[in-house]
GROMACS .gro file of C-alpha atoms in nm:
model
  465
    1MET     CA    1   5.574  -7.217  11.014
    2ALA     CA    2   5.938  -7.129  11.061
    3GLY     CA    3   6.140  -6.928  10.812
    4GLY     CA    4   6.490  -6.801  10.801
    5ALA     CA    5   6.716  -7.093  10.872
    6GLY     CA    6   7.082  -7.001  10.924
    7ALA     CA    7   7.253  -6.844  10.624
    8GLY     CA    8   7.541  -7.083  10.641
    9ALA     CA    9   7.338  -7.405  10.653
   10GLY     CA   10   7.484  -7.669  10.428
   11GLY     CA   11   7.167  -7.854  10.324
   12ALA     CA   12   6.788  -7.858  10.328
   13ALA     CA   13   6.556  -8.095  10.510
   14ALA     CA   14   6.179  -8.127  10.549
   15GLY     CA   15   5.950  -8.332  10.772
   16GLN     CA   16   5.622  -8.344  10.957
   17ALA     CA   17   5.560  -8.330  11.338
   18THR     CA   18   5.239  -8.377  11.537
   19ALA     CA   19   5.224  -8.163  11.851
   20ALA     CA   20   4.895  -8.286  11.989
   21ALA     CA   21   4.575  -8.447  11.887
   22GLY     CA   22   4.371  -8.230  11.649
   23ASP     CA   23   4.658  -8.000  11.556
   24VAL     CA   24   4.735  -7.913  11.186
   25PRO     CA   25   5.055  -8.070  11.043
   26ILE     CA   26   5.341  -7.822  11.008
   27LEU     CA   27   5.599  -7.825  10.725
   28ILE     CA   28   5.947  -7.760  10.845
   29ALA     CA   29   6.208  -7.676  10.575
   30GLU     CA   30   6.572  -7.582  10.597
   31PHE     CA   31   6.772  -7.460  10.295
   32PRO     CA   32   7.083  -7.245  10.244
   33LEU     CA   33   7.045  -6.874  10.156
   34ASN     CA   34   7.411  -6.818  10.059
   35ARG     CA   35   7.333  -6.846   9.686
   36LEU     CA   36   7.057  -6.590   9.724
   37TYR     CA   37   7.298  -6.354   9.902
   38THR     CA   38   7.558  -6.411   9.630
   39ALA     CA   39   7.307  -6.340   9.353
   40ARG     CA   40   7.184  -6.032   9.537
   41GLY     CA   41   7.541  -5.910   9.585
   42GLU     CA   42   7.618  -5.933   9.214
   43SER     CA   43   7.342  -5.689   9.129
   44LYS     CA   44   7.189  -5.465   9.387
   45LEU     CA   45   6.906  -5.372   9.154
   46PHE     CA   46   6.710  -5.695   9.202
   47GLU     CA   47   6.478  -5.799   9.485
   48ILE     CA   48   6.479  -6.174   9.568
   49TYR     CA   49   6.194  -6.352   9.745
   50VAL     CA   50   6.105  -6.705   9.851
   51THR     CA   51   5.728  -6.764   9.863
   52ASP     CA   52   5.491  -7.049   9.925
   53GLY     CA   53   5.261  -7.183   9.657
   54ALA     CA   54   5.002  -6.917   9.733
   55GLY     CA   55   5.249  -6.638   9.670
   56ARG     CA   56   5.298  -6.540  10.030
   57PRO     CA   57   5.657  -6.421  10.081
   58LEU     CA   58   5.854  -6.625  10.330
   59VAL     CA   59   6.203  -6.480  10.282
   60SER     CA   60   6.320  -6.154  10.124
   61VAL     CA   61   6.685  -6.074  10.049
   62THR     CA   62   6.739  -5.696  10.014
   63GLU     CA   63   7.078  -5.521  10.026
   64GLY     CA   64   7.236  -5.846  10.142
   65LYS     CA   65   7.007  -5.883  10.452
   66GLU     CA   66   6.750  -6.147  10.534
   67VAL     CA   67   6.403  -6.018  10.602
   68SER     CA   68   6.135  -6.258  10.727
   69GLY     CA   69   5.765  -6.232  10.702
   70GLY     CA   70   5.753  -6.083  10.354
   71GLY     CA   71   5.718  -5.732  10.477
   72THR     CA   72   5.863  -5.590  10.161
   73ALA     CA   73   5.593  -5.730   9.937
   74PRO     CA   74   5.253  -5.628  10.064
   75GLY     CA   75   4.977  -5.830   9.918
   76GLY     CA   76   5.209  -6.116   9.816
   77PHE     CA   77   5.265  -6.260   9.473
   78ALA     CA   78   4.936  -6.443   9.425
   79ASP     CA   79   4.874  -6.263   9.097
   80LEU     CA   80   5.225  -6.341   8.972
   81LEU     CA   81   5.255  -6.715   9.024
   82PRO     CA   82   5.080  -6.970   8.797
   83LYS     CA   83   4.754  -7.111   8.926
   84SER     CA   84   4.820  -7.475   8.858
   85ALA     CA   85   5.142  -7.588   8.691
   86GLN     CA   86   5.465  -7.571   8.886
   87THR     CA   87   5.665  -7.409   8.606
   88ALA     CA   88   5.913  -7.123   8.576
   89GLY     CA   89   5.834  -6.802   8.386
   90THR     CA   90   5.855  -6.427   8.356
   91ARG     CA   91   5.588  -6.162   8.375
   92GLU     CA   92   5.516  -5.794   8.393
   93TYR     CA   93   5.284  -5.689   8.669
   94ALA     CA   94   5.210  -5.395   8.898
   95ALA     CA   95   5.309  -5.407   9.262
   96SER     CA   96   5.138  -5.130   9.461
   97GLY     CA   97   5.101  -4.939   9.131
   98VAL     CA   98   5.469  -4.973   9.039
   99PRO     CA   99   5.533  -5.158   8.709
  100MET     CA  100   5.764  -5.453   8.778
  101LEU     CA  101   5.950  -5.713   8.576
  102ALA     CA  102   5.963  -6.049   8.758
  103ALA     CA  103   6.094  -6.400   8.705
  104TYR     CA  104   5.984  -6.700   8.915
  105SER     CA  105   6.087  -7.063   8.947
  106PRO     CA  106   5.968  -7.353   9.173
  107VAL     CA  107   6.208  -7.474   9.441
  108GLY     CA  108   6.223  -7.852   9.433
  109ASP     CA  109   5.909  -8.042   9.543
  110LEU     CA  110   5.848  -7.826   9.849
  111GLY     CA  111   5.578  -7.615   9.686
  112LEU     CA  112   5.791  -7.307   9.724
  113PHE     CA  113   5.888  -7.047   9.461
  114THR     CA  114   6.190  -6.820   9.419
  115ILE     CA  115   6.101  -6.479   9.270
  116VAL     CA  116   6.342  -6.220   9.135
  117GLN     CA  117   6.195  -5.883   9.043
  118ILE     CA  118   6.304  -5.533   8.952
  119PRO     CA  119   6.112  -5.213   8.889
  120LYS     CA  120   6.057  -5.170   8.518
  121ALA     CA  121   6.197  -4.816   8.527
  122ARG     CA  122   6.521  -4.937   8.682
  123ALA     CA  123   6.541  -5.226   8.438
  124PHE     CA  124   6.533  -4.989   8.138
  125GLU     CA  125   6.755  -4.727   8.303
  126ALA     CA  126   7.070  -4.903   8.184
  127ALA     CA  127   6.927  -4.920   7.833
  128ARG     CA  128   6.844  -4.549   7.847
  129GLN     CA  129   7.192  -4.472   7.973
  130LEU     CA  130   7.336  -4.685   7.692
  131VAL     CA  131   7.121  -4.500   7.438
  132THR     CA  132   7.223  -4.166   7.589
  133ARG     CA  133   7.591  -4.260   7.578
  134SER     CA  134   7.552  -4.388   7.223
  135LEU     CA  135   7.382  -4.067   7.116
  136LEU     CA  136   7.652  -3.861   7.287
  137ILE     CA  137   7.930  -4.060   7.126
  138ALA     CA  138   7.752  -4.041   6.789
  139GLY     CA  139   7.719  -3.665   6.830
  140VAL     CA  140   8.087  -3.625   6.913
  141VAL     CA  141   8.183  -3.842   6.616
  142CYS     CA  142   7.953  -3.643   6.387
  143VAL     CA  143   8.097  -3.312   6.508
  144ALA     CA  144   8.453  -3.441   6.461
  145ALA     CA  145   8.363  -3.573   6.116
  146LEU     CA  146   8.205  -3.241   6.022
  147ALA     CA  147   8.515  -3.058   6.146
  148LEU     CA  148   8.741  -3.283   5.939
  149VAL     CA  149   8.515  -3.242   5.635
  150PHE     CA  150   8.517  -2.866   5.686
  151LEU     CA  151   8.896  -2.855   5.710
  152PHE     CA  152   8.936  -3.074   5.403
  153ALA     CA  153   8.675  -2.874   5.211
  154SER     CA  154   8.841  -2.546   5.316
  155SER     CA  155   9.182  -2.671   5.200
  156LEU     CA  156   9.034  -2.800   4.876
  157THR     CA  157   8.836  -2.481   4.818
  158LYS     CA  158   9.139  -2.264   4.896
  159SER     CA  159   9.350  -2.455   4.645
  160LEU     CA  160   9.077  -2.434   4.380
  161ILE     CA  161   9.034  -2.060   4.441
  162ALA     CA  162   9.411  -2.013   4.404
  163LEU     CA  163   9.406  -2.208   4.077
  164THR     CA  164   9.107  -2.004   3.956
  165ARG     CA  165   9.280  -1.675   4.030
  166ALA     CA  166   9.598  -1.797   3.865
  167THR     CA  167   9.397  -1.895   3.558
  168GLU     CA  168   9.251  -1.544   3.543
  169GLN     CA  169   9.601  -1.394   3.569
  170ILE     CA  170   9.724  -1.619   3.289
  171GLY     CA  171   9.426  -1.507   3.082
  172GLN     CA  172   9.556  -1.151   3.131
  173GLY     CA  173   9.900  -1.251   3.004
  174GLN     CA  174  10.075  -1.287   3.341
  175PHE     CA  175  10.251  -1.616   3.276
  176GLY     CA  176  10.489  -1.583   3.570
  177VAL     CA  177  10.218  -1.659   3.827
  178GLN     CA  178  10.295  -1.939   4.075
  179VAL     CA  179  10.044  -2.155   4.267
  180GLU     CA  180  10.158  -2.309   4.596
  181VAL     CA  181   9.953  -2.612   4.703
  182LYS     CA  182  10.063  -2.804   5.012
  183GLY     CA  183  10.012  -3.175   5.065
  184GLY     CA  184   9.943  -3.439   4.805
  185GLY     CA  185   9.655  -3.587   4.612
  186GLU     CA  186   9.487  -3.487   4.292
  187ILE     CA  187   9.482  -3.112   4.369
  188ALA     CA  188   9.859  -3.106   4.429
  189ALA     CA  189   9.913  -3.302   4.107
  190LEU     CA  190   9.687  -3.056   3.925
  191ALA     CA  191   9.886  -2.766   4.071
  192ALA     CA  192  10.214  -2.926   3.958
  193ARG     CA  193  10.077  -2.968   3.604
  194PHE     CA  194   9.946  -2.612   3.618
  195LYS     CA  195  10.294  -2.489   3.714
  196ARG     CA  196  10.452  -2.678   3.424
  197MET     CA  197  10.189  -2.530   3.192
  198THR     CA  198  10.267  -2.175   3.307
  199GLU     CA  199  10.640  -2.236   3.261
  200GLU     CA  200  10.580  -2.367   2.909
  201LEU     CA  201  10.349  -2.074   2.831
  202SER     CA  202  10.609  -1.831   2.965
  203THR     CA  203  10.879  -1.992   2.750
  204ARG     CA  204  10.654  -1.987   2.444
  205GLU     CA  205  10.556  -1.626   2.508
  206ALA     CA  206  10.924  -1.526   2.527
  207ALA     CA  207  10.993  -1.718   2.206
  208LEU     CA  208  10.690  -1.558   2.041
  209LYS     CA  209  10.800  -1.210   2.145
  210ASP     CA  210  11.149  -1.278   2.015
  211ALA     CA  211  11.012  -1.410   1.686
  212ASN     CA  212  10.776  -1.113   1.660
  213GLN     CA  213  11.065  -0.874   1.726
  214ARG     CA  214  11.273  -1.041   1.456
  215LEU     CA  215  10.979  -1.029   1.217
  216MET     CA  216  10.926  -0.659   1.283
  217GLU     CA  217  11.298  -0.596   1.240
  218SER     CA  218  11.298  -0.790   0.914
  219GLU     CA  219  10.992  -0.604   0.786
  220LYS     CA  220  11.146  -0.272   0.884
  221MET     CA  221  11.468  -0.358   0.706
  222SER     CA  222  11.276  -0.479   0.404
  223ALA     CA  223  11.081  -0.154   0.388
  224LEU     CA  224  11.398   0.052   0.432
  225GLY     CA  225  11.569  -0.158   0.166
  226GLN     CA  226  11.292  -0.099  -0.084
  227LEU     CA  227  11.295   0.271  -0.007
  228GLY     CA  228  11.673   0.282  -0.036
  229ALA     CA  229  11.669   0.093  -0.365
  230GLY     CA  230  11.420   0.337  -0.515
  231ILE     CA  231  11.622   0.638  -0.397
  232ALA     CA  232  11.948   0.486  -0.520
  233HIS     CA  233  11.811   0.417  -0.867
  234GLU     CA  234  11.668   0.766  -0.894
  235VAL     CA  235  11.981   0.942  -0.769
  236LYS     CA  236  12.249   0.723  -0.926
  237ASN     CA  237  12.188   0.833  -1.286
  238PRO     CA  238  12.200   1.210  -1.226
  239MET     CA  239  12.504   1.169  -0.999
  240THR     CA  240  12.679   0.975  -1.275
  241SER     CA  241  12.601   1.253  -1.521
  242ILE     CA  242  12.730   1.518  -1.281
  243ARG     CA  243  13.052   1.323  -1.229
  244GLY     CA  244  13.099   1.279  -1.606
  245TYR     CA  245  13.052   1.648  -1.683
  246ALA     CA  246  13.286   1.747  -1.398
  247GLN     CA  247  13.560   1.516  -1.534
  248MET     CA  248  13.507   1.655  -1.885
  249GLY     CA  249  13.533   2.014  -1.763
  250GLN     CA  250  13.843   1.926  -1.562
  251ARG     CA  251  14.017   1.786  -1.871
  252LYS     CA  252  13.942   2.099  -2.079
  253LEU     CA  253  14.085   2.342  -1.826
  254PRO     CA  254  14.450   2.435  -1.843
  255ASP     CA  255  14.674   2.342  -1.552
  256GLY     CA  256  14.657   2.582  -1.263
  257HIS     CA  257  14.317   2.720  -1.358
  258PRO     CA  258  14.117   2.833  -1.049
  259LEU     CA  259  13.813   2.628  -1.156
  260GLY     CA  260  14.015   2.304  -1.153
  261GLU     CA  261  13.989   2.270  -0.776
  262TYR     CA  262  13.611   2.305  -0.797
  263PHE     CA  263  13.584   2.031  -1.058
  264ARG     CA  264  13.807   1.801  -0.848
  265THR     CA  265  13.583   1.861  -0.546
  266ILE     CA  266  13.275   1.777  -0.754
  267VAL     CA  267  13.434   1.453  -0.877
  268ARG     CA  268  13.547   1.352  -0.524
  269GLU     CA  269  13.205   1.413  -0.367
  270THR     CA  270  13.016   1.245  -0.648
  271ASP     CA  271  13.244   0.942  -0.612
  272ARG     CA  272  13.163   0.936  -0.241
  273SER     CA  273  12.791   0.968  -0.314
  274LEU     CA  274  12.804   0.687  -0.570
  275GLU     CA  275  12.982   0.463  -0.315
  276ILE     CA  276  12.702   0.531  -0.067
  277LEU     CA  277  12.444   0.448  -0.331
  278LYS     CA  278  12.630   0.127  -0.410
  279ASN     CA  279  12.621   0.021  -0.046
  280LEU     CA  280  12.257   0.116  -0.027
  281LEU     CA  281  12.181  -0.111  -0.321
  282LYS     CA  282  12.372  -0.390  -0.149
  283PHE     CA  283  12.167  -0.338   0.166
  284ALA     CA  284  11.851  -0.357  -0.043
  285ARG     CA  285  11.984  -0.690  -0.176
  286GLN     CA  286  11.934  -0.584  -0.533
  287GLU     CA  287  12.256  -0.766  -0.622
  288THR     CA  288  12.220  -1.142  -0.595
  289ALA     CA  289  12.549  -1.313  -0.512
  290GLU     CA  290  12.644  -1.657  -0.642
  291MET     CA  291  12.614  -1.921  -0.369
  292SER     CA  292  12.833  -2.228  -0.325
  293ILE     CA  293  12.943  -2.465  -0.046
  294ILE     CA  294  13.202  -2.286   0.169
  295ASP     CA  295  13.377  -2.362   0.497
  296LEU     CA  296  13.317  -2.090   0.757
  297ASN     CA  297  13.637  -2.187   0.940
  298THR     CA  298  13.837  -2.100   0.629
  299VAL     CA  299  13.652  -1.771   0.576
  300VAL     CA  300  13.708  -1.664   0.938
  301SER     CA  301  14.074  -1.764   0.933
  302ASP     CA  302  14.140  -1.578   0.606
  303THR     CA  303  13.961  -1.265   0.730
  304VAL     CA  304  14.158  -1.264   1.056
  305LYS     CA  305  14.484  -1.286   0.863
  306LEU     CA  306  14.370  -1.006   0.631
  307VAL     CA  307  14.276  -0.758   0.905
  308SER     CA  308  14.516  -0.849   1.186
  309HIS     CA  309  14.801  -0.625   1.069
  310GLN     CA  310  14.573  -0.324   1.024
  311LEU     CA  311  14.429  -0.369   1.376
  312MET     CA  312  14.772  -0.421   1.531
  313MET     CA  313  14.850  -0.064   1.428
  314LYS     CA  314  14.566   0.037   1.663
  315ASP     CA  315  14.705  -0.182   1.943
  316VAL     CA  316  14.421  -0.431   1.899
  317ARG     CA  317  14.492  -0.805   1.895
  318VAL     CA  318  14.283  -1.051   1.694
  319GLU     CA  319  14.236  -1.417   1.789
  320ALA     CA  320  14.057  -1.696   1.604
  321ARG     CA  321  13.915  -1.996   1.787
  322LEU     CA  322  13.787  -2.235   1.528
  323CYS     CA  323  13.573  -2.544   1.564
  324GLU     CA  324  13.769  -2.860   1.483
  325GLN     CA  325  13.481  -2.983   1.269
  326SER     CA  326  13.431  -2.835   0.922
  327LEU     CA  327  13.139  -2.590   0.909
  328GLN     CA  328  13.009  -2.615   0.554
  329VAL     CA  329  12.732  -2.375   0.456
  330SER     CA  330  12.575  -2.257   0.134
  331GLY     CA  331  12.699  -1.902   0.086
  332ASN     CA  332  12.927  -1.651  -0.077
  333ALA     CA  333  13.273  -1.632   0.079
  334ASN     CA  334  13.333  -1.272  -0.031
  335GLN     CA  335  13.011  -1.151   0.127
  336ILE     CA  336  13.073  -1.336   0.456
  337GLU     CA  337  13.424  -1.189   0.456
  338GLN     CA  338  13.274  -0.842   0.405
  339VAL     CA  339  13.047  -0.893   0.709
  340LEU     CA  340  13.342  -1.002   0.925
  341LEU     CA  341  13.556  -0.711   0.804
  342ASN     CA  342  13.281  -0.467   0.903
  343LEU     CA  343  13.261  -0.620   1.250
  344PHE     CA  344  13.641  -0.629   1.299
  345ILE     CA  345  13.694  -0.272   1.181
  346ASN     CA  346  13.405  -0.137   1.391
  347ALA     CA  347  13.541  -0.313   1.700
  348GLY     CA  348  13.893  -0.182   1.626
  349ASP     CA  349  13.766   0.175   1.581
  350ALA     CA  350  13.576   0.152   1.911
  351MET     CA  351  13.888   0.038   2.103
  352GLU     CA  352  14.137   0.267   1.926
  353GLY     CA  353  14.313   0.505   2.162
  354LYS     CA  354  14.169   0.335   2.473
  355GLY     CA  355  14.464   0.119   2.570
  356GLY     CA  356  14.406  -0.149   2.310
  357GLY     CA  357  14.205  -0.466   2.347
  358THR     CA  358  14.128  -0.806   2.201
  359ILE     CA  359  13.889  -0.925   1.933
  360THR     CA  360  13.803  -1.295   1.939
  361ALA     CA  361  13.639  -1.466   1.641
  362SER     CA  362  13.511  -1.814   1.724
  363THR     CA  363  13.310  -2.076   1.538
  364ASP     CA  364  13.104  -2.367   1.667
  365MET     CA  365  12.787  -2.568   1.613
  366PRO     CA  366  12.514  -2.507   1.872
  367ASP     CA  367  12.314  -2.785   1.705
  368ALA     CA  368  12.344  -3.020   1.410
  369LEU     CA  369  12.172  -2.778   1.170
  370THR     CA  370  12.338  -2.446   1.254
  371ALA     CA  371  12.685  -2.296   1.221
  372ARG     CA  372  12.764  -2.004   1.451
  373ILE     CA  373  13.024  -1.727   1.435
  374ARG     CA  374  13.088  -1.511   1.741
  375VAL     CA  375  13.288  -1.188   1.718
  376ALA     CA  376  13.357  -1.059   2.070
  377ASP     CA  377  13.561  -0.758   2.175
  378THR     CA  378  13.684  -0.625   2.508
  379GLY     CA  379  13.576  -0.268   2.441
  380SER     CA  380  13.354  -0.041   2.645
  381GLY     CA  381  13.026  -0.190   2.523
  382ILE     CA  382  12.724  -0.036   2.355
  383PRO     CA  383  12.437   0.134   2.540
  384SER     CA  384  12.101  -0.044   2.513
  385GLU     CA  385  11.936   0.248   2.333
  386VAL     CA  386  12.203   0.227   2.062
  387VAL     CA  387  12.175  -0.153   2.030
  388LYS     CA  388  11.810  -0.116   1.928
  389LYS     CA  389  11.906   0.095   1.624
  390ILE     CA  390  12.244  -0.050   1.541
  391PHE     CA  391  12.131  -0.218   1.215
  392ASP     CA  392  11.929   0.081   1.091
  393PRO     CA  393  12.057   0.237   0.766
  394PHE     CA  394  12.259   0.557   0.808
  395PHE     CA  395  12.275   0.514   1.185
  396THR     CA  396  12.630   0.560   1.315
  397THR     CA  397  12.806   0.671   1.632
  398LYS     CA  398  13.125   0.762   1.448
  399PRO     CA  399  13.227   1.123   1.390
  400VAL     CA  400  13.100   1.299   1.078
  401GLY     CA  401  13.297   1.194   0.772
  402LYS     CA  402  13.423   0.863   0.921
  403GLY     CA  403  13.122   0.648   0.857
  404THR     CA  404  12.808   0.631   0.645
  405GLY     CA  405  12.603   0.416   0.882
  406LEU     CA  406  12.553   0.149   0.619
  407GLY     CA  407  12.818  -0.106   0.719
  408LEU     CA  408  12.607  -0.303   0.969
  409SER     CA  409  12.295  -0.252   0.758
  410VAL     CA  410  12.469  -0.413   0.461
  411SER     CA  411  12.598  -0.691   0.690
  412TYR     CA  412  12.243  -0.750   0.810
  413GLY     CA  413  12.121  -0.781   0.452
  414ILE     CA  414  12.401  -1.022   0.359
  415VAL     CA  415  12.327  -1.252   0.654
  416LYS     CA  416  11.957  -1.251   0.570
  417GLU     CA  417  12.043  -1.337   0.210
  418HIS     CA  418  12.224  -1.642   0.351
  419LYS     CA  419  11.899  -1.738   0.535
  420GLY     CA  420  12.073  -1.665   0.863
  421GLU     CA  421  12.042  -1.435   1.160
  422ILE     CA  422  12.268  -1.174   1.316
  423ALA     CA  423  12.227  -1.045   1.671
  424VAL     CA  424  12.425  -0.834   1.914
  425GLU     CA  425  12.484  -0.874   2.288
  426SER     CA  426  12.649  -0.589   2.473
  427LYS     CA  427  12.693  -0.459   2.822
  428VAL     CA  428  12.847  -0.124   2.896
  429GLY     CA  429  13.195  -0.170   3.040
  430GLU     CA  430  13.221  -0.539   2.943
  431GLY     CA  431  13.241  -0.542   2.564
  432THR     CA  432  13.024  -0.642   2.271
  433THR     CA  433  12.955  -0.974   2.095
  434PHE     CA  434  12.802  -1.013   1.749
  435ILE     CA  435  12.649  -1.357   1.684
  436ILE     CA  436  12.590  -1.486   1.331
  437ARG     CA  437  12.393  -1.807   1.269
  438ILE     CA  438  12.384  -1.966   0.924
  439PRO     CA  439  12.219  -2.299   0.836
  440ILE     CA  440  12.453  -2.591   0.770
  441ALA     CA  441  12.445  -2.718   0.410
  442ARG     CA  442  12.215  -3.019   0.375
  443GLN     CA  443  12.482  -3.276   0.286
  444ALA     CA  444  12.699  -3.147   0.567
  445SER     CA  445  12.413  -3.162   0.820
  446GLU     CA  446  12.346  -3.525   0.727
  447GLY     CA  447  12.708  -3.610   0.798
  448VAL     CA  448  12.693  -3.427   1.129
  449ALA     CA  449  12.378  -3.611   1.229
  450ALA     CA  450  12.550  -3.943   1.159
  451ALA     CA  451  12.842  -3.842   1.380
  452ALA     CA  452  12.623  -3.693   1.653
  453PRO     CA  453  12.683  -3.961   1.923
  454ALA     CA  454  13.042  -3.847   1.965
  455LYS     CA  455  12.983  -3.502   2.112
  456GLU     CA  456  13.349  -3.417   2.151
  457LYS     CA  457  13.435  -3.056   2.071
  458ARG     CA  458  13.782  -2.929   2.001
  459VAL     CA  459  13.901  -2.573   1.953
  460ARG     CA  460  14.182  -2.454   1.731
  461VAL     CA  461  14.332  -2.123   1.843
  462ILE     CA  462  14.508  -1.888   1.606
  463ASN     CA  463  14.680  -1.600   1.779
  464LEU     CA  464  14.814  -1.340   1.538
  465ARG     CA  465  15.038  -1.068   1.679
   0.00000   0.00000   0.00000
């Protein structure tokens, strides 16, 4: 038997030769091993053998080298190869106690077999490595996913905690709270809606406080008016009697009598007291004025003309800036004129002897249902503590004997009787502005609403010097 023909042989041949009489025939085969070397080079994990039909190894290719005699497979492959049929197959078996995975295939009609085997442990090593890598990659992915989930949950939780705290602050009446949420999504949209809600609540709270303040002011004035009306009724009759008896005694005294001066003083002071009682009754709105449709522009213009000369004597100039559109309201022209006269005279008294100044009376329509009169002066302004009490009866900052403190109180009552509002804005050193709002008459408001698309405003200026 000869094994191990040259590796570069280009073909295979077989034949029989007889050496001498009685000798056993010998099979001589030649076949190329280059394919075996190539297959072995592609994967160094496999062992490749060529055996005879009995499983005895003839050629072994290991690490790219040819080994003859089957020294690498003690015991041969008798247990691996099939007993009868010349077929290919695969099997698991133990070689010297080592579990192996093997594949075999017959080589032509020579009765030879090619066997490729690998230790079972090495065969599954790649699978184990693949499983290990897969588990490692899966672990890394899980950790990264958990980190992302944690970051997202932390951001979400932080935003929800901020919204919860803001809700608690709003429940305590702190409507100015702001919630900052970065990014987008539903939480950011919720935060934006929450911000709009807080702004609306803040606006409504301010409006509610303003309405509550006006209500308290109205109730206070109403209570003071009722008290004043009761006092006026109780005091007016005895004061009238005192004045009558004083006048009677004055007429019966001869000229130059010493008691005459006393009677004249009594008459003068009772007249003054009766005038105060009259104003007090007006403040209490015990006298109901007759209402009709009037034009506020006309009332303001007439009042400016009436008072301008008197204020010029105090070096105070009066200007009227009237809305081009007619401002028709339901009211009493004499009473509105009385309110404006009070405001003009008070402003003139405040600026008298201080280098003069300017009083500006303007009219406009802040909306289709309201007429507004603004009386602004360039005086020294009113301190905030005085503004709070400026409409209280008998409150005055004028010297004793120059004011009763009922002028603005009466004006307040007149405006309320016209279903309007009067307010004051003042800043020390910058002047004072009184704002009067009176509802537009219904027929006039309907005409204004029809003409609403043309929002052009014009001002007519009357400068009286």
